[in-house]
PDB file of C-alpha atoms and ligand atoms in Angstrom:
ATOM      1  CA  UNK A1207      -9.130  -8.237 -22.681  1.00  0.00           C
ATOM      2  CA  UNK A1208      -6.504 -10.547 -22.748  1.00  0.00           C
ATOM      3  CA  UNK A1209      -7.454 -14.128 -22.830  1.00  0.00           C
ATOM      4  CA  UNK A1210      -5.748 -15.913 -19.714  1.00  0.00           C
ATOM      5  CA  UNK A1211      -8.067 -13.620 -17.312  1.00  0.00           C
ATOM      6  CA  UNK A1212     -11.104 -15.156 -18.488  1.00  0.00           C
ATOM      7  CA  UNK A1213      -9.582 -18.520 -17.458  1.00  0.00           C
ATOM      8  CA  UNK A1214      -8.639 -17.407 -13.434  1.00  0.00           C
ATOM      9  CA  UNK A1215     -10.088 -15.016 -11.109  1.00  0.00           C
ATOM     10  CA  UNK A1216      -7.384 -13.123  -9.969  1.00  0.00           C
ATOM     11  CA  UNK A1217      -9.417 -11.632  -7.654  1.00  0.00           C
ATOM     12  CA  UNK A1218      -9.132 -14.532  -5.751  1.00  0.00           C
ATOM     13  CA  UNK A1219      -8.172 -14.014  -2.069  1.00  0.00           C
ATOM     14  CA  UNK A1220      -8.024 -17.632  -0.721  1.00  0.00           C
ATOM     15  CA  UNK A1221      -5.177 -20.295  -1.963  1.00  0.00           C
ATOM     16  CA  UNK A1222      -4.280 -23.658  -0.023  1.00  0.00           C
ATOM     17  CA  UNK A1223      -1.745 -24.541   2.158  1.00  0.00           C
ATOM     18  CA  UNK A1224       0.882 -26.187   0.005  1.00  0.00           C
ATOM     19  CA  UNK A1225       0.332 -23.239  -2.892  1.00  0.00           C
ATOM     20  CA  UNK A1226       1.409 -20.947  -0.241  1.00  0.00           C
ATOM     21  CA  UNK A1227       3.927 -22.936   0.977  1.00  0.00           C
ATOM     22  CA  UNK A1228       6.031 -22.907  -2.234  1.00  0.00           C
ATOM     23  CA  UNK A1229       5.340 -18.854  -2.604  1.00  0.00           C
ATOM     24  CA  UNK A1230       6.957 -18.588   0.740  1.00  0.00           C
ATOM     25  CA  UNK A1231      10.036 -20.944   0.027  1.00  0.00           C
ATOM     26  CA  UNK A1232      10.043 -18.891  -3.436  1.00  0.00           C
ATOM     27  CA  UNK A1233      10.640 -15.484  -1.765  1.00  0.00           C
ATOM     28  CA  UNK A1234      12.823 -17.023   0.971  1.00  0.00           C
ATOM     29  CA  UNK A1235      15.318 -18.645  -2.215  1.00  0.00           C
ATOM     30  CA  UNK A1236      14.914 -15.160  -3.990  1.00  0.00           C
ATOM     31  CA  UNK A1237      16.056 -13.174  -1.102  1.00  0.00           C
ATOM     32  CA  UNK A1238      18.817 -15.264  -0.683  1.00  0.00           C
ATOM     33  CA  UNK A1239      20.250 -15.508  -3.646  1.00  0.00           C
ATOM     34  CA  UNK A1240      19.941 -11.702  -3.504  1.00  0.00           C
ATOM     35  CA  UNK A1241      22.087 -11.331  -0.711  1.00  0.00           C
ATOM     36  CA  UNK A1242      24.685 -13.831  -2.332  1.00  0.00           C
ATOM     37  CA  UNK A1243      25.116 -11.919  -5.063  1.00  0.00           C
ATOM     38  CA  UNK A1244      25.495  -8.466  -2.965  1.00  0.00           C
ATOM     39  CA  UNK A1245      27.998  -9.776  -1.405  1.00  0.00           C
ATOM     40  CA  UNK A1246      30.208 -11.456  -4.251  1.00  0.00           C
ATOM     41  CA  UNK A1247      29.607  -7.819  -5.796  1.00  0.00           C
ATOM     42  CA  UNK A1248      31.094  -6.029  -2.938  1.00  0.00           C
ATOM     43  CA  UNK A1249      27.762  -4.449  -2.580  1.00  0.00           C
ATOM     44  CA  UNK A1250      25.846  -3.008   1.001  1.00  0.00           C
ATOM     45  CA  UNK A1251      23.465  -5.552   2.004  1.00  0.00           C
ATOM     46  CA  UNK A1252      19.775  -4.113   1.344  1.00  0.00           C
ATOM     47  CA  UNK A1253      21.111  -2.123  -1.378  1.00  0.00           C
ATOM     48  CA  UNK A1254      18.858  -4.305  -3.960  1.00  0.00           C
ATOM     49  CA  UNK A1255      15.563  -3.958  -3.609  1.00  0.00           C
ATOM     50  CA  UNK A1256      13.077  -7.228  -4.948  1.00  0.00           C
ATOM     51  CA  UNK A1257      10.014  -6.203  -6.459  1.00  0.00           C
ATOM     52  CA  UNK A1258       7.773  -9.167  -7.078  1.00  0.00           C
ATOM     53  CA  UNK A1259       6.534  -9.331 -10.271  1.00  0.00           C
ATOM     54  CA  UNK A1260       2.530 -10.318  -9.934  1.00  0.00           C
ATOM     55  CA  UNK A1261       1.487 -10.323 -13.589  1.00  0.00           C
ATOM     56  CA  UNK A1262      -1.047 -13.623 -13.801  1.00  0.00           C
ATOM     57  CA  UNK A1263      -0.878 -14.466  -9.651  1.00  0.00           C
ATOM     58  CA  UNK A1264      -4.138 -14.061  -7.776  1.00  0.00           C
ATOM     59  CA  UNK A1265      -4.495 -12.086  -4.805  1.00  0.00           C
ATOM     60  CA  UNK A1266      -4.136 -15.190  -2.187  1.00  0.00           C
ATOM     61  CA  UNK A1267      -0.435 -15.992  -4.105  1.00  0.00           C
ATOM     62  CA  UNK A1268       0.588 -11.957  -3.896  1.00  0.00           C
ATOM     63  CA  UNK A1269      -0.362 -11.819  -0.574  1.00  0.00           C
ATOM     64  CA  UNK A1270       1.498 -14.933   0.354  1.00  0.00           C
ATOM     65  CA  UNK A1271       4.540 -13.167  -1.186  1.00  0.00           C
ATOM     66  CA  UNK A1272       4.151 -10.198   0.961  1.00  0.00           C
ATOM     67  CA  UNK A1273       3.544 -12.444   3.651  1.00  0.00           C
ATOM     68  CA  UNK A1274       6.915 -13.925   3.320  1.00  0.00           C
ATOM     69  CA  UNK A1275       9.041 -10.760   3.187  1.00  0.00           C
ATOM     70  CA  UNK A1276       7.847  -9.266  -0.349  1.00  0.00           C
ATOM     71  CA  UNK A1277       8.011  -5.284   0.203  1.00  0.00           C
ATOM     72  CA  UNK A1278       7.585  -3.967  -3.597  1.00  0.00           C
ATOM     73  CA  UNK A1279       4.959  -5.384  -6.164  1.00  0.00           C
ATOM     74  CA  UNK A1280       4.981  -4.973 -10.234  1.00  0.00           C
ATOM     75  CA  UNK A1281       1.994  -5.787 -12.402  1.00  0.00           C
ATOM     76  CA  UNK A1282       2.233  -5.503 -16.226  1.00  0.00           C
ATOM     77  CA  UNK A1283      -1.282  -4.654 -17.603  1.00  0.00           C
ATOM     78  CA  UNK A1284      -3.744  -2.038 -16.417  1.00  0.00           C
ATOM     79  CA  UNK A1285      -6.727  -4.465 -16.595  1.00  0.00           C
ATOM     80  CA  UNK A1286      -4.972  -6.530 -13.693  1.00  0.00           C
ATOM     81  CA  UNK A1287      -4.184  -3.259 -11.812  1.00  0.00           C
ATOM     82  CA  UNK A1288      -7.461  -2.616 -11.778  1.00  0.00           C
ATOM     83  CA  UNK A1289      -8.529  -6.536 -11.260  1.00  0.00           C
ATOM     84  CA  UNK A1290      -6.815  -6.876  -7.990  1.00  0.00           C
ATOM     85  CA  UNK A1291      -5.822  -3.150  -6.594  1.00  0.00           C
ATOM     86  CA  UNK A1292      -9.159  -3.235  -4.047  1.00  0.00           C
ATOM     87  CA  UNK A1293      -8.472  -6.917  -2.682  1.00  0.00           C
ATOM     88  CA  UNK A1294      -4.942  -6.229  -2.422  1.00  0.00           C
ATOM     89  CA  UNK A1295      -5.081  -2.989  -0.696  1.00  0.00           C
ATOM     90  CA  UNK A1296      -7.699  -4.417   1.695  1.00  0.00           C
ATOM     91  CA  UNK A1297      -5.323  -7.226   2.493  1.00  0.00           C
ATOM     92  CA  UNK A1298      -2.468  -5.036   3.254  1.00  0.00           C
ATOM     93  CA  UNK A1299      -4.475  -2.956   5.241  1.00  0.00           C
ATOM     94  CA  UNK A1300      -5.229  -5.931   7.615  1.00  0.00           C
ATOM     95  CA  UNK A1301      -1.356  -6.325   7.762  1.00  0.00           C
ATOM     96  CA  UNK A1302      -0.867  -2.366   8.513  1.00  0.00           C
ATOM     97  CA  UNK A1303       0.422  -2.094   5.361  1.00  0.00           C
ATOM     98  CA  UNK A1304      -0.115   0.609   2.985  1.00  0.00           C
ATOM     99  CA  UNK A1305      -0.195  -0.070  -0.807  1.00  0.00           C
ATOM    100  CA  UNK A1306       0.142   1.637  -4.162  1.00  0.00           C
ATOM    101  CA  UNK A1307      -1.080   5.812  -3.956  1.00  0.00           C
ATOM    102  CA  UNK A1308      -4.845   4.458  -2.571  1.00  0.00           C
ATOM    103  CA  UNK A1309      -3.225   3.396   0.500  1.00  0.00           C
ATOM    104  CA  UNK A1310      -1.050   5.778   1.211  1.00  0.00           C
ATOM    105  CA  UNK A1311      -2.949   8.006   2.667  1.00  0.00           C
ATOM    106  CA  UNK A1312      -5.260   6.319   5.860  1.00  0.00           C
ATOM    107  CA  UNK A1313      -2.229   5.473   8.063  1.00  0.00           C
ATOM    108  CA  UNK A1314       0.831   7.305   8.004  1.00  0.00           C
ATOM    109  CA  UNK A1315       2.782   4.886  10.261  1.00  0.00           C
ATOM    110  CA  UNK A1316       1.938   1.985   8.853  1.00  0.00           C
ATOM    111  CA  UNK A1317       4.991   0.454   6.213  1.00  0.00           C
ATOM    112  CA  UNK A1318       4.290   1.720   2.405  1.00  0.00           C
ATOM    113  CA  UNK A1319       4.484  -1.244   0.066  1.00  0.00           C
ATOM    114  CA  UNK A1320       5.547   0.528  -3.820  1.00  0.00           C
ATOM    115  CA  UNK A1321       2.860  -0.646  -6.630  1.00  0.00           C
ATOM    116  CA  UNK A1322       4.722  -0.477 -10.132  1.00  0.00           C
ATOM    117  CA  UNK A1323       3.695  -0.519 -13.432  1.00  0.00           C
ATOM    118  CA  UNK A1324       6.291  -2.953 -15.427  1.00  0.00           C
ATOM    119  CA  UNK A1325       4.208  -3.664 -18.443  1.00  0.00           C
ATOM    120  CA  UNK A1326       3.521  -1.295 -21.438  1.00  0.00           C
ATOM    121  CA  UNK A1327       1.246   1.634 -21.216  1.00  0.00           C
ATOM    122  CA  UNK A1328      -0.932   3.065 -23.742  1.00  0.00           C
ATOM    123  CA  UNK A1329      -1.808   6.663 -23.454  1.00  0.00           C
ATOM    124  CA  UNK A1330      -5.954   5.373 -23.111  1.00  0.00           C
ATOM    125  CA  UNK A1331      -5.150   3.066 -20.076  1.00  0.00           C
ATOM    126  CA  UNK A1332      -3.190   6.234 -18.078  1.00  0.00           C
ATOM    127  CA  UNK A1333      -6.083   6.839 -16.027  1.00  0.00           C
ATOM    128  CA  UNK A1334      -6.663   3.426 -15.081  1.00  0.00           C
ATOM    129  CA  UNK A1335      -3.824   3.234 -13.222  1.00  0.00           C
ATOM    130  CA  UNK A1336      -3.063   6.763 -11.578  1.00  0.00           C
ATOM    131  CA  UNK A1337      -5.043   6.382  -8.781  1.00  0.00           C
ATOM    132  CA  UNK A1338      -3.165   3.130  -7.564  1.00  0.00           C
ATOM    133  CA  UNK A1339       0.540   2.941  -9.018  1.00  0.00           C
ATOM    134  CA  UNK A1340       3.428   4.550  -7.091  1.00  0.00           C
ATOM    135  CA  UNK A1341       6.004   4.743  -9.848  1.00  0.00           C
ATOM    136  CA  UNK A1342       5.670   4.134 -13.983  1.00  0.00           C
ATOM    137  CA  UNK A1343       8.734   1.610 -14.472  1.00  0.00           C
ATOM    138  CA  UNK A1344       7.791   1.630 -18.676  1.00  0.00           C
ATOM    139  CA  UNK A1345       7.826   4.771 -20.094  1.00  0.00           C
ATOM    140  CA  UNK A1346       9.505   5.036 -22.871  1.00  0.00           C
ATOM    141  CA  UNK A1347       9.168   8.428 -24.810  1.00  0.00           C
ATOM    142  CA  UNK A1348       8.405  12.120 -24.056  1.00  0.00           C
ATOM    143  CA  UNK A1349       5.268  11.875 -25.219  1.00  0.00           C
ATOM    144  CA  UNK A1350       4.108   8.975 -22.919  1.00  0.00           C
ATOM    145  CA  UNK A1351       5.422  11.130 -20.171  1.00  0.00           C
ATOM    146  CA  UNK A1352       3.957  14.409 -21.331  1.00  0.00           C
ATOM    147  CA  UNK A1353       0.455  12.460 -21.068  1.00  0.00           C
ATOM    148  CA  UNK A1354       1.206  11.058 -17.580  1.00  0.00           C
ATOM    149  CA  UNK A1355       2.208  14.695 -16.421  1.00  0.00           C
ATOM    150  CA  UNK A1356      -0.694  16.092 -17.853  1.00  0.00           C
ATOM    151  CA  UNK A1357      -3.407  13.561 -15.862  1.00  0.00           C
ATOM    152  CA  UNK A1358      -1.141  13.940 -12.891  1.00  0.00           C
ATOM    153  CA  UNK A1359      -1.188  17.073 -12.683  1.00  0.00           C
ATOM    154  CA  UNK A1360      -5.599  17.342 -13.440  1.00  0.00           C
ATOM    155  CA  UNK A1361      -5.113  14.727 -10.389  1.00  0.00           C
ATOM    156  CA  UNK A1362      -3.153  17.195  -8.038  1.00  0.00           C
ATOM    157  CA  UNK A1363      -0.487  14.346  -7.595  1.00  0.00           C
ATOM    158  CA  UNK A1364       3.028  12.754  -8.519  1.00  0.00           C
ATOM    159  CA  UNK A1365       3.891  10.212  -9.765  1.00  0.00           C
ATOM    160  CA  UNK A1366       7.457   8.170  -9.795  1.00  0.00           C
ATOM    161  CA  UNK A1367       8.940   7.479 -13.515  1.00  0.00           C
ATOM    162  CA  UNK A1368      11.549   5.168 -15.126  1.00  0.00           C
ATOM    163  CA  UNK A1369      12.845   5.598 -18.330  1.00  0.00           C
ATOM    164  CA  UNK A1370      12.365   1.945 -20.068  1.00  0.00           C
ATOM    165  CA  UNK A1371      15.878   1.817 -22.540  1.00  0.00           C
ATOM    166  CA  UNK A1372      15.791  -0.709 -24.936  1.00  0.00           C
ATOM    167  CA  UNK A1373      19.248  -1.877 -23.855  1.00  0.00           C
ATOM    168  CA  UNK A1374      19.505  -4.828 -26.114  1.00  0.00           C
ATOM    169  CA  UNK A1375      18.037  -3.334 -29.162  1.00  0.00           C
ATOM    170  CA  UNK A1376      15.721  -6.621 -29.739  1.00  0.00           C
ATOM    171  CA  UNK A1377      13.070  -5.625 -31.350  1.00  0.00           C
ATOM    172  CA  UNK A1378      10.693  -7.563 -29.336  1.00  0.00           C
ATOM    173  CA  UNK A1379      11.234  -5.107 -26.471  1.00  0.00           C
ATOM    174  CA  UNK A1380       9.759  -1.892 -25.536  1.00  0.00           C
ATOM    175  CA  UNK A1381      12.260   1.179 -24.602  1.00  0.00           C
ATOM    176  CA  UNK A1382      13.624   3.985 -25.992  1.00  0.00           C
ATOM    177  CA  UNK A1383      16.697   3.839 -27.856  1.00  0.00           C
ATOM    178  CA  UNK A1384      20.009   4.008 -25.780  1.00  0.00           C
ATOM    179  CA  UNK A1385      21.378   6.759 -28.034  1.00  0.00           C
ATOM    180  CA  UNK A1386      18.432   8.784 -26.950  1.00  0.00           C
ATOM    181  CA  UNK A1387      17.774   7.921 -23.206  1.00  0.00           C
ATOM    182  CA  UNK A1388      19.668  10.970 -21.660  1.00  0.00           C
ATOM    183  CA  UNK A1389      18.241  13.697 -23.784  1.00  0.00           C
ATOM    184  CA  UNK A1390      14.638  11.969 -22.727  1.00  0.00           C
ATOM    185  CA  UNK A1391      15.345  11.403 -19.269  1.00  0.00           C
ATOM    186  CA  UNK A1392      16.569  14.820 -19.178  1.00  0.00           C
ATOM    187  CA  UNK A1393      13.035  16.547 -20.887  1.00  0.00           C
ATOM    188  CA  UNK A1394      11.101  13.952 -18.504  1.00  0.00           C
ATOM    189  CA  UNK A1395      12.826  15.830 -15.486  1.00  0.00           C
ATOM    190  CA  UNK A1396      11.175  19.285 -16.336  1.00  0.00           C
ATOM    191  CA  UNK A1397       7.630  17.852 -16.252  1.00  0.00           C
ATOM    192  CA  UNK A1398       5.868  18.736 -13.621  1.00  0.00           C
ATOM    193  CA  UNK A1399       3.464  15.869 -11.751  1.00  0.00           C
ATOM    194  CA  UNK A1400       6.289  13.081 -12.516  1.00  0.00           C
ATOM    195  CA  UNK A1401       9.216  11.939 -10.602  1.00  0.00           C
ATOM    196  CA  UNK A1402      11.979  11.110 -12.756  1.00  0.00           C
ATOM    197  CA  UNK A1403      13.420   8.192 -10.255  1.00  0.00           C
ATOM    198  CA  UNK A1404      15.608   6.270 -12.682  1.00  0.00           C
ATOM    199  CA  UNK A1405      15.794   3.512 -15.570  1.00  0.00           C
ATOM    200  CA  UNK A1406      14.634   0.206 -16.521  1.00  0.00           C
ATOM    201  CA  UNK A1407      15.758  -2.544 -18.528  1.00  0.00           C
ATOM    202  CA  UNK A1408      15.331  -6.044 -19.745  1.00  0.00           C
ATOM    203  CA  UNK A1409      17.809  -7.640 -20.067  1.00  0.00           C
ATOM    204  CA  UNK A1410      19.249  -9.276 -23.623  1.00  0.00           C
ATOM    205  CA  UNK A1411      17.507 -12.835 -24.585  1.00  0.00           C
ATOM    206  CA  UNK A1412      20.549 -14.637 -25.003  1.00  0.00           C
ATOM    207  CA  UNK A1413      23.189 -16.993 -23.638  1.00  0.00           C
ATOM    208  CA  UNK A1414      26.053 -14.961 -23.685  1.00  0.00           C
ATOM    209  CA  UNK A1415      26.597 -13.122 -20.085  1.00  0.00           C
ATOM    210  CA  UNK A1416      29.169 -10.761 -21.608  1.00  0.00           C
ATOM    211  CA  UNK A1417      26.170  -9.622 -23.736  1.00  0.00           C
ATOM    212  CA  UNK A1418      23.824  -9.481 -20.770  1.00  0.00           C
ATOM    213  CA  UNK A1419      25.993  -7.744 -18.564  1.00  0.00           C
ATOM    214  CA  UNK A1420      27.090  -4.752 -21.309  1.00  0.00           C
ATOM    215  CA  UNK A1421      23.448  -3.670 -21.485  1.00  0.00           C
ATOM    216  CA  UNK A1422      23.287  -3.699 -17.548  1.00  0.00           C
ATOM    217  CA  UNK A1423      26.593  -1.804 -17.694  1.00  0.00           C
ATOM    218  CA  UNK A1424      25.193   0.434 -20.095  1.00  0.00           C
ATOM    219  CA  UNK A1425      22.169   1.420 -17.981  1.00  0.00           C
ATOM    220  CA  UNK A1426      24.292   2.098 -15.262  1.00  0.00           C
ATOM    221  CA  UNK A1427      27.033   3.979 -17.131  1.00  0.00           C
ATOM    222  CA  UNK A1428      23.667   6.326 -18.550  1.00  0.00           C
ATOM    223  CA  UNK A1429      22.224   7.075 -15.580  1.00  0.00           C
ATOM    224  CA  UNK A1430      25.384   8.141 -13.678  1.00  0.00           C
ATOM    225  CA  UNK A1431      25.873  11.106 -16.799  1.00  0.00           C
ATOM    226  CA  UNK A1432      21.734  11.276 -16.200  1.00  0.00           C
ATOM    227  CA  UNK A1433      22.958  12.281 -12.537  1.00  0.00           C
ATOM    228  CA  UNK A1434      25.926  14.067 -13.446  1.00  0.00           C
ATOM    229  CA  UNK A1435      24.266  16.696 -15.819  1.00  0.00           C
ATOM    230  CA  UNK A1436      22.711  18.421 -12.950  1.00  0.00           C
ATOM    231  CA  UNK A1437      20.164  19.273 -15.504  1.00  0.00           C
ATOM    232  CA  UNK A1438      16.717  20.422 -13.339  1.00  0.00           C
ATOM    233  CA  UNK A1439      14.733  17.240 -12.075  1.00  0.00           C
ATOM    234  CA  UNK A1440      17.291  14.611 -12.827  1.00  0.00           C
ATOM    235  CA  UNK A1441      19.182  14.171  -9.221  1.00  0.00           C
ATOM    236  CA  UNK A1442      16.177  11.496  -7.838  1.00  0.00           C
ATOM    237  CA  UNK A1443      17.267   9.736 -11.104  1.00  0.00           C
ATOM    238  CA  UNK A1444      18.732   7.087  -8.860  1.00  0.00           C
ATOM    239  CA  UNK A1445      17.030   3.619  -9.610  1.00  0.00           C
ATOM    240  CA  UNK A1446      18.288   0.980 -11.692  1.00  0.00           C
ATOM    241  CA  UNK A1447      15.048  -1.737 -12.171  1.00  0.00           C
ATOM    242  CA  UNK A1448      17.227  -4.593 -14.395  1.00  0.00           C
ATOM    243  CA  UNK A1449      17.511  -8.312 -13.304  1.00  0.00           C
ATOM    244  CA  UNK A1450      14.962 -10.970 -13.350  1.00  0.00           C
ATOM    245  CA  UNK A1451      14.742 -14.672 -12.468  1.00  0.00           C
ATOM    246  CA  UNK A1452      17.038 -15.826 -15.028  1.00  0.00           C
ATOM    247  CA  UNK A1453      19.618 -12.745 -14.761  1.00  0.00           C
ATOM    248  CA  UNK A1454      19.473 -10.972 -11.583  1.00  0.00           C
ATOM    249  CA  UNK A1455      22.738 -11.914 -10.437  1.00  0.00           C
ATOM    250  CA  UNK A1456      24.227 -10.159 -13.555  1.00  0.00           C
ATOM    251  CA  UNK A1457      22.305  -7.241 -12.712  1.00  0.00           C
ATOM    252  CA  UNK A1458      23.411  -6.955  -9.126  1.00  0.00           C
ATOM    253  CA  UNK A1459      27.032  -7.110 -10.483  1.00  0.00           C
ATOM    254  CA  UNK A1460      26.075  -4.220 -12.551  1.00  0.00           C
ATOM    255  CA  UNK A1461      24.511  -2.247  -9.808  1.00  0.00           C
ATOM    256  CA  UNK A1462      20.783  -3.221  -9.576  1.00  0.00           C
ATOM    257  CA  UNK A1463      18.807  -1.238  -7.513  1.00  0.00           C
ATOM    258  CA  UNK A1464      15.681  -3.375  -7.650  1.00  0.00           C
ATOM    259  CA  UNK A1465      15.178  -6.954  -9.313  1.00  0.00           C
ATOM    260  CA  UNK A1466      11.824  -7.613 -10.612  1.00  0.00           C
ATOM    261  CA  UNK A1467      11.130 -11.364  -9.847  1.00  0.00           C
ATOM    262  CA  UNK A1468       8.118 -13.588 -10.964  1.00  0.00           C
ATOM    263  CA  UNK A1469       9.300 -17.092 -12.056  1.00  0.00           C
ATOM    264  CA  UNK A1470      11.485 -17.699  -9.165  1.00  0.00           C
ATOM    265  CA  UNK A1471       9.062 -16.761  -6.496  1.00  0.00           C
ATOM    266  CA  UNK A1472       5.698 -18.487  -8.041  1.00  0.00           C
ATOM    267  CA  UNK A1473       6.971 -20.776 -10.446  1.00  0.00           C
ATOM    268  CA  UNK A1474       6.273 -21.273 -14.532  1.00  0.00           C
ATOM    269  CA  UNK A1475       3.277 -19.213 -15.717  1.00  0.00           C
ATOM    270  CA  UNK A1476       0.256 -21.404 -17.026  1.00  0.00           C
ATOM    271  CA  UNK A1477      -0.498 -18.024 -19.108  1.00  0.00           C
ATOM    272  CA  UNK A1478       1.358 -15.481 -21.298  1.00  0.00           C
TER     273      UNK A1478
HETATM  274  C1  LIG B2105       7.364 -10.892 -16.188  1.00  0.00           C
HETATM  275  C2  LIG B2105       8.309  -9.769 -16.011  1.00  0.00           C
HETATM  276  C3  LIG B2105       9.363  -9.856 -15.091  1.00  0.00           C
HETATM  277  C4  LIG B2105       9.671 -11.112 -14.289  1.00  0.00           C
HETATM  278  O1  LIG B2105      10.093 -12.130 -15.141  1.00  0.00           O
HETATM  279  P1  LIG B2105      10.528 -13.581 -14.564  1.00  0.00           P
HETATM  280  O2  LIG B2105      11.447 -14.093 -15.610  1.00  0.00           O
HETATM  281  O3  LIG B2105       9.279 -14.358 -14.407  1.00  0.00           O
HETATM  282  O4  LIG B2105      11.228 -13.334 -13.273  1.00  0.00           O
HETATM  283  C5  LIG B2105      10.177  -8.740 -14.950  1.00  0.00           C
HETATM  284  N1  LIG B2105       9.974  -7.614 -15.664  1.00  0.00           N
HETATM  285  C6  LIG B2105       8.980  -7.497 -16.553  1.00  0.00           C
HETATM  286  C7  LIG B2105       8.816  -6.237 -17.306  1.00  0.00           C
HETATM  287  C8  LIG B2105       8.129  -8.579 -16.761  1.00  0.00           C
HETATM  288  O5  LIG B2105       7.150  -8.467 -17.667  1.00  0.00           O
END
């Protein structure tokens, strides 16, 4: 178990005032610059979704996210899926909100909030999170997704996919190889119990927004020939997740689809 949970219950459901206060001015800045940088792109506004990335927050801070205008949430580690799915999906509930597959079902009018898995996934922790995760934003190889299809499909359910592509080939990162990412993307759309839904990237740890940018680009230029095969499952292959507090504009430029955002809405992590 991974040290920083022993120090904070993120279970917790109750935070004060002024914590909440700078979640909600986080989200509000967030959105915003969102919508600045559709617009300098020439982009639809709305056309970026923000996913909220939750990875060390409590429940009381991901709640006061959703509270001010947070519609998609991302955690990285099964153990804090499985930490805060109950409290969370309680909470949202009281909002008439549904969350992540366990909600989905009681209330078909209430407003679906997506639960993602951003953070690696080994093949022992799959079952952890299929009963609460919309969409699997890391996987990364055919044999990741032939183990997801298989427990999806013992489940009776589907599941969303991205392809993770190691864009900037730092070794650091997870992802497939970008000289690979079609031919896998392509095998991940025959599987049944998955929904191929796009590709994920981090972007490059450097200064240099040329370099930044050409991954983005990259991604994008990938899953338009991902699209344009017409290979069998590959035309939901729509969503680009790249873009994060320090890049996102970059991304947009590039055609984000969704931004995945954790410093900028709840500050500096104590943890990790
Ligand atoms: C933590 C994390 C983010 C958000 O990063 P920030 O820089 O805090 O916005 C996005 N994606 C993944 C995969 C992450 O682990």
């Amino acid at each position: 178990m991974t040290a920083y949970m022993d120090h904070k219950n993120l279970a917790n459901e109750v935070i004060d005032d002024a914590r909440a206060r700078e979640i909600t001015d986080g989200v509000h800045r967030v959105l915003d610059r969102i919508a600045a940088a559709e617009e300098q792109a020439g982009r639809e506004a709305g056309s970026v979704r923000l996913l909220a990335a939750t990875k060390t927050r409590d429940i009381g801070e991901i709640m006061a996210a959703i509270d001010a205008g947070v519609r998609m949430i991302g955690e990285n580690r099964p153990q804090e899926v499985t930490a805060k799915a109950e409290g969370l999906a309680r909470r949202c509930a009281e909002r008439g909100f549904s969350l992540g597959v366990a909600g989905a079902a009681p209330d078909a009018a209430a407003e679906h909030i997506p639960f993602h898995l951003i953070g690696q996934l080994q093949s022992n922790k799959i079952g952890k999170v299929l009963p609460v995760v919309d969409t699997i934003e890391s996987v990364d190889s055919i044999d990741l997704a032939e183990k997801i299809s298989r427990r999806a499909v013992a489940r009776g359910i589907t599941v969303g996919v991205l392809l993770e592509v190691n864009e900037s080939g730092e070794e650091s990162k997870s992802g497939c190889d970008p000289a690979h990412a079609i031919r896998i993307a392509q095998k991940i759309g025959t599987l049944d119990g998955i929904e191929l839904q796009g590709l994920m990237t981090i972007g490059a740890h450097v200064h240099d927004e040329t370099v930044i940018r050409r991954g983005f680009s990259h991604l994008r230029k990938t899953r338009d020939l991902i699209l344009a095969s017409g290979e069998p499952g590959t035309d939901r292959c729509r969503e680009l997740s790249m873009g994060m507090t320090g890049d996102m504009e970059l991304a947009i430029a590039e055609g984000s689809t969704i931004v995945r955002v954790g410093t900028a809405i709840f500050g500096e992590r104590a943890f990790i």
